[in-house]
Amino acid sequence: MAVKAPWLGFLLLVSLWGLSTPALLLRRLREHIQKFQESSSLHPGFGLGHGPGAVPKQGWLQQPLDPFNASDRRTFLQRYWVNDQHRTGQDVPVFLHIGGEGSLGPGSVMAGHPAALAPAWGALVISLEHRFYGLSMPAGGLDLALLRYLSSRHALADVASARQALSGLLNVSSSSPWICFGGSYAGSLATWARLKFPHLVFAAVASSAPLSAVVDFSAYNQVVARSLTQVAIGGSLECLAAASKAFTEVERLLRAGPAAQAVLRKELGACGSLDLAEDQAELLGALQALVGGTVQYDGQAGAPLSVRQLCSLLLGKWGNRSRSTPYLGLRRAVQIVLRSMGQKCLSFSRAETVAQLSNTKPQVSGVGDRQWLYQTCTEFGFYVTCEGVQCPFSQLPALPFQLELCEQVFGLSPASVAQAVAQTNSYYGGQSPGATQVLFVNGDTDPWHVLSVTQDLGLSEPALLIPSASHCFDMAPMRPSDSPSLRLGRQKISQQLQDWLKDIKKSQS
């Protein structure tokens, strides 16, 4: 089924669900940036053409709800997108863009790589939306009885099943090599698809893939702090010190009593009361995520702020400099981010956060916060903390406070979360997965690169670390403002694919 123009309107929507806790704000930033880039890629002015060949096609696969139990006949419809405008034959490569913890729109096959790489090989480009996200929702809501069918292992089974079904539906030759692409969690899935199904997946490009699961992700803010000092992206030691001062001032005002708290609520977009310690931790976590998200998506189209802009605000290089303080700069940063994302609130009360995450009705916007929380509680952890003495932000919210969400929403204890994380690393191999013909791509500005592979693991397991690049930046649509190091990184990705595809041509001849 061809996609019509109304999709553009959908892509510009941002969920009105509240921004709260570090993980939720980071997800909202990611969704905002992704949809901005997708809508830009589909705009007629972006050179994708106007003919029917330039319109991505939407399709649906009937997938088993439980692929590990043949006696369970329940199914769900999984969405996929196809871009065949560059396809030159039946035996050309197939570039499969694997979806992660969110909705996948038509831009997933029209912009960034793999779409940018497709013309050179005459490749067919397909994207597959992750089960339980976007519109790929099993019937029956999001209660615990159904969420047990949500995991990376289920998602990989979907990839294998889709690979086989789509080969027939799209008339793909059995000799066509399938190459998986993915960013962030989906980058891990691309790696694991090659690891678990080497007979189905020829190679993979894993961008910013956090292969190592971890309960306490304190290293995230260590990278954020380091990146705030990187001169190449507009950081400095003074900027880091200013960020620390701003958080110290917020904590001082929180301790100063109801009157000061009321001012904070108004100035920092806290829509819930700040009377309770748990609600204060929600605000501090959201502010921490605002700074972390600025680093994580530095320089990307659609990002509300860059590191350079944030540092300028914190150091008073705007407006009336004589009256500016780091706190006022942070306050201004909050205003910019909220306005950019169409939000009124930076944080809500803890009780409201728990209530929202406990809602078992699928969100039409495809945000998927409840689903992703479930996956962190049952597989990955990834709880960002700031408990070390060198962390420049508030030490709240602490790890127990974040783990408590798993218990409050799903009844899962901290011990069960730790056990699940250990099992994930045991099953996939962490940062030594042992998958051949996988290219690991990361940016050294991105806080997630510390959980990925940044050095070659062998001749068939190369790694590429791009200087001053943020999260999944190599996957973003190309722009004239891209740095030389990012351009070079993309060239190396293309060269690596060329080398691998050259080898398969030799073996076939």
Tab-separated table of N, CA and C in Angstrom, residues 297-357:
chain	number	residue	atom	x	y	z
A	297	TYR	N	22.903	14.087	21.304
A	297	TYR	CA	22.462	14.411	19.944
A	297	TYR	C	23.114	15.690	19.417
A	298	ASP	N	24.288	15.989	19.899
A	298	ASP	CA	24.973	17.220	19.512
A	298	ASP	C	25.109	17.346	17.992
A	299	GLY	N	24.718	18.505	17.486
A	299	GLY	CA	24.943	18.818	16.082
A	299	GLY	C	23.954	18.226	15.098
A	300	GLN	N	22.949	17.500	15.574
A	300	GLN	CA	22.042	16.822	14.652
A	300	GLN	C	20.844	17.705	14.285
A	301	ALA	N	20.391	17.549	13.046
A	301	ALA	CA	19.213	18.285	12.591
A	301	ALA	C	18.021	17.933	13.469
A	302	GLY	N	17.346	18.954	13.970
A	302	GLY	CA	16.190	18.731	14.829
A	302	GLY	C	16.502	18.774	16.310
A	303	ALA	N	17.787	18.735	16.683
A	303	ALA	CA	18.145	18.808	18.101
A	303	ALA	C	17.887	20.227	18.607
A	304	PRO	N	17.211	20.382	19.738
A	304	PRO	CA	16.889	21.728	20.235
A	304	PRO	C	18.124	22.565	20.546
A	305	LEU	N	19.176	21.909	21.058
A	305	LEU	CA	20.394	22.614	21.455
A	305	LEU	C	21.617	21.811	21.038
A	306	SER	N	22.710	22.501	20.761
A	306	SER	CA	24.006	21.853	20.584
A	306	SER	C	24.836	22.099	21.842
A	307	VAL	N	25.941	21.392	21.974
A	307	VAL	CA	26.841	21.629	23.114
A	307	VAL	C	27.336	23.067	23.085
A	308	ARG	N	27.665	23.568	21.916
A	308	ARG	CA	28.146	24.949	21.794
A	308	ARG	C	27.106	25.943	22.307
A	309	GLN	N	25.860	25.722	21.925
A	309	GLN	CA	24.786	26.621	22.364
A	309	GLN	C	24.533	26.507	23.862
A	310	LEU	N	24.532	25.274	24.386
A	310	LEU	CA	24.323	25.080	25.823
A	310	LEU	C	25.423	25.750	26.625
A	311	CYS	N	26.659	25.571	26.192
A	311	CYS	CA	27.776	26.186	26.913
A	311	CYS	C	27.696	27.703	26.868
A	312	SER	N	27.254	28.244	25.733
A	312	SER	CA	27.083	29.695	25.638
A	312	SER	C	26.050	30.186	26.647
A	313	LEU	N	24.975	29.428	26.803
A	313	LEU	CA	23.946	29.802	27.773
A	313	LEU	C	24.474	29.720	29.199
A	314	LEU	N	25.145	28.625	29.521
A	314	LEU	CA	25.633	28.428	30.892
A	314	LEU	C	26.702	29.449	31.266
A	315	LEU	N	27.478	29.887	30.272
A	315	LEU	CA	28.565	30.847	30.530
A	315	LEU	C	28.129	32.292	30.347
A	316	GLY	N	26.833	32.503	30.087
A	316	GLY	CA	26.315	33.870	30.027
A	316	GLY	C	26.631	34.604	28.748
A	317	LYS	N	26.888	33.887	27.679
A	317	LYS	CA	27.219	34.544	26.407
A	317	LYS	C	25.954	34.799	25.589
A	318	TRP	N	24.938	35.339	26.240
A	318	TRP	CA	23.673	35.671	25.596
A	318	TRP	C	23.006	36.751	26.425
A	319	GLY	N	22.183	37.571	25.806
A	319	GLY	CA	21.440	38.588	26.529
A	319	GLY	C	22.346	39.535	27.308
A	320	ASN	N	21.903	39.880	28.516
A	320	ASN	CA	22.641	40.789	29.388
A	320	ASN	C	23.651	39.982	30.204
A	321	ARG	N	24.895	39.957	29.740
A	321	ARG	CA	25.899	39.093	30.358
A	321	ARG	C	26.186	39.487	31.802
A	322	SER	N	26.025	40.761	32.130
A	322	SER	CA	26.362	41.200	33.491
A	322	SER	C	25.428	40.607	34.526
A	323	ARG	N	24.198	40.243	34.110
A	323	ARG	CA	23.224	39.694	35.060
A	323	ARG	C	23.091	38.176	34.968
A	324	SER	N	23.794	37.554	34.021
A	324	SER	CA	23.606	36.128	33.800
A	324	SER	C	24.383	35.277	34.812
A	325	THR	N	23.814	34.110	35.103
A	325	THR	CA	24.462	33.121	35.979
A	325	THR	C	24.280	31.752	35.322
A	326	PRO	N	25.048	30.743	35.737
A	326	PRO	CA	24.824	29.399	35.187
A	326	PRO	C	23.387	28.910	35.358
A	327	TYR	N	22.773	29.240	36.501
A	327	TYR	CA	21.386	28.814	36.717
A	327	TYR	C	20.457	29.455	35.688
A	328	LEU	N	20.639	30.762	35.438
A	328	LEU	CA	19.805	31.425	34.439
A	328	LEU	C	20.025	30.829	33.052
A	329	GLY	N	21.247	30.434	32.777
A	329	GLY	CA	21.542	29.775	31.504
A	329	GLY	C	20.838	28.439	31.387
A	330	LEU	N	20.816	27.665	32.481
A	330	LEU	CA	20.109	26.383	32.488
A	330	LEU	C	18.614	26.608	32.318
A	331	ARG	N	18.107	27.620	32.980
A	331	ARG	CA	16.684	27.956	32.858
A	331	ARG	C	16.340	28.304	31.405
A	332	ARG	N	17.208	29.071	30.767
A	332	ARG	CA	16.989	29.430	29.366
A	332	ARG	C	17.048	28.174	28.479
A	333	ALA	N	17.951	27.262	28.788
A	333	ALA	CA	18.064	26.021	28.021
A	333	ALA	C	16.773	25.207	28.127
A	334	VAL	N	16.192	25.159	29.320
A	334	VAL	CA	14.922	24.450	29.521
A	334	VAL	C	13.840	25.057	28.639
A	335	GLN	N	13.761	26.382	28.615
A	335	GLN	CA	12.743	27.063	27.812
A	335	GLN	C	12.893	26.729	26.329
A	336	ILE	N	14.131	26.715	25.848
A	336	ILE	CA	14.386	26.435	24.430
A	336	ILE	C	13.967	25.011	24.082
A	337	VAL	N	14.332	24.065	24.945
A	337	VAL	CA	14.011	22.664	24.680
A	337	VAL	C	12.497	22.441	24.706
A	338	LEU	N	11.820	22.988	25.701
A	338	LEU	CA	10.372	22.797	25.798
A	338	LEU	C	9.647	23.412	24.603
A	339	ARG	N	10.069	24.619	24.211
A	339	ARG	CA	9.430	25.264	23.068
A	339	ARG	C	9.689	24.482	21.782
A	340	SER	N	10.916	24.020	21.617
A	340	SER	CA	11.277	23.266	20.410
A	340	SER	C	10.458	21.991	20.276
A	341	MET	N	10.183	21.339	21.411
A	341	MET	CA	9.491	20.051	21.386
A	341	MET	C	7.984	20.175	21.585
A	342	GLY	N	7.507	21.415	21.703
A	342	GLY	CA	6.076	21.617	21.862
A	342	GLY	C	5.543	21.126	23.185
A	343	GLN	N	6.347	21.258	24.242
A	343	GLN	CA	5.971	20.763	25.571
A	343	GLN	C	5.779	21.919	26.548
A	344	LYS	N	4.927	21.695	27.540
A	344	LYS	CA	4.750	22.674	28.611
A	344	LYS	C	5.536	22.298	29.860
A	345	CYS	N	5.829	21.020	30.006
A	345	CYS	CA	6.397	20.545	31.263
A	345	CYS	C	7.694	19.773	31.048
A	346	LEU	N	8.647	20.005	31.913
A	346	LEU	CA	9.876	19.220	31.900
A	346	LEU	C	9.722	17.982	32.777
A	347	SER	N	9.016	18.109	33.887
A	347	SER	CA	8.828	16.952	34.768
A	347	SER	C	7.447	16.976	35.399
A	348	PHE	N	7.000	15.806	35.822
A	348	PHE	CA	5.738	15.642	36.535
A	348	PHE	C	6.037	14.997	37.890
A	349	SER	N	5.008	14.759	38.653
A	349	SER	CA	5.211	14.089	39.930
A	349	SER	C	5.568	12.624	39.693
A	350	ARG	N	6.218	12.021	40.659
A	350	ARG	CA	6.556	10.603	40.562
A	350	ARG	C	5.296	9.762	40.435
A	351	ALA	N	4.266	10.119	41.189
A	351	ALA	CA	3.014	9.350	41.152
A	351	ALA	C	2.414	9.376	39.753
A	352	GLU	N	2.482	10.520	39.082
A	352	GLU	CA	1.934	10.614	37.731
A	352	GLU	C	2.769	9.810	36.739
A	353	THR	N	4.084	9.830	36.936
A	353	THR	CA	4.964	9.029	36.080
A	353	THR	C	4.615	7.546	36.188
A	354	VAL	N	4.441	7.075	37.418
A	354	VAL	CA	4.099	5.664	37.637
A	354	VAL	C	2.745	5.349	37.008
A	355	ALA	N	1.790	6.271	37.160
A	355	ALA	CA	0.457	6.052	36.592
A	355	ALA	C	0.524	5.967	35.072
A	356	GLN	N	1.310	6.839	34.446
A	356	GLN	CA	1.437	6.822	32.989
A	356	GLN	C	2.083	5.524	32.510
A	357	LEU	N	3.123	5.092	33.203
A	357	LEU	CA	3.830	3.874	32.802
A	357	LEU	C	3.015	2.614	33.098
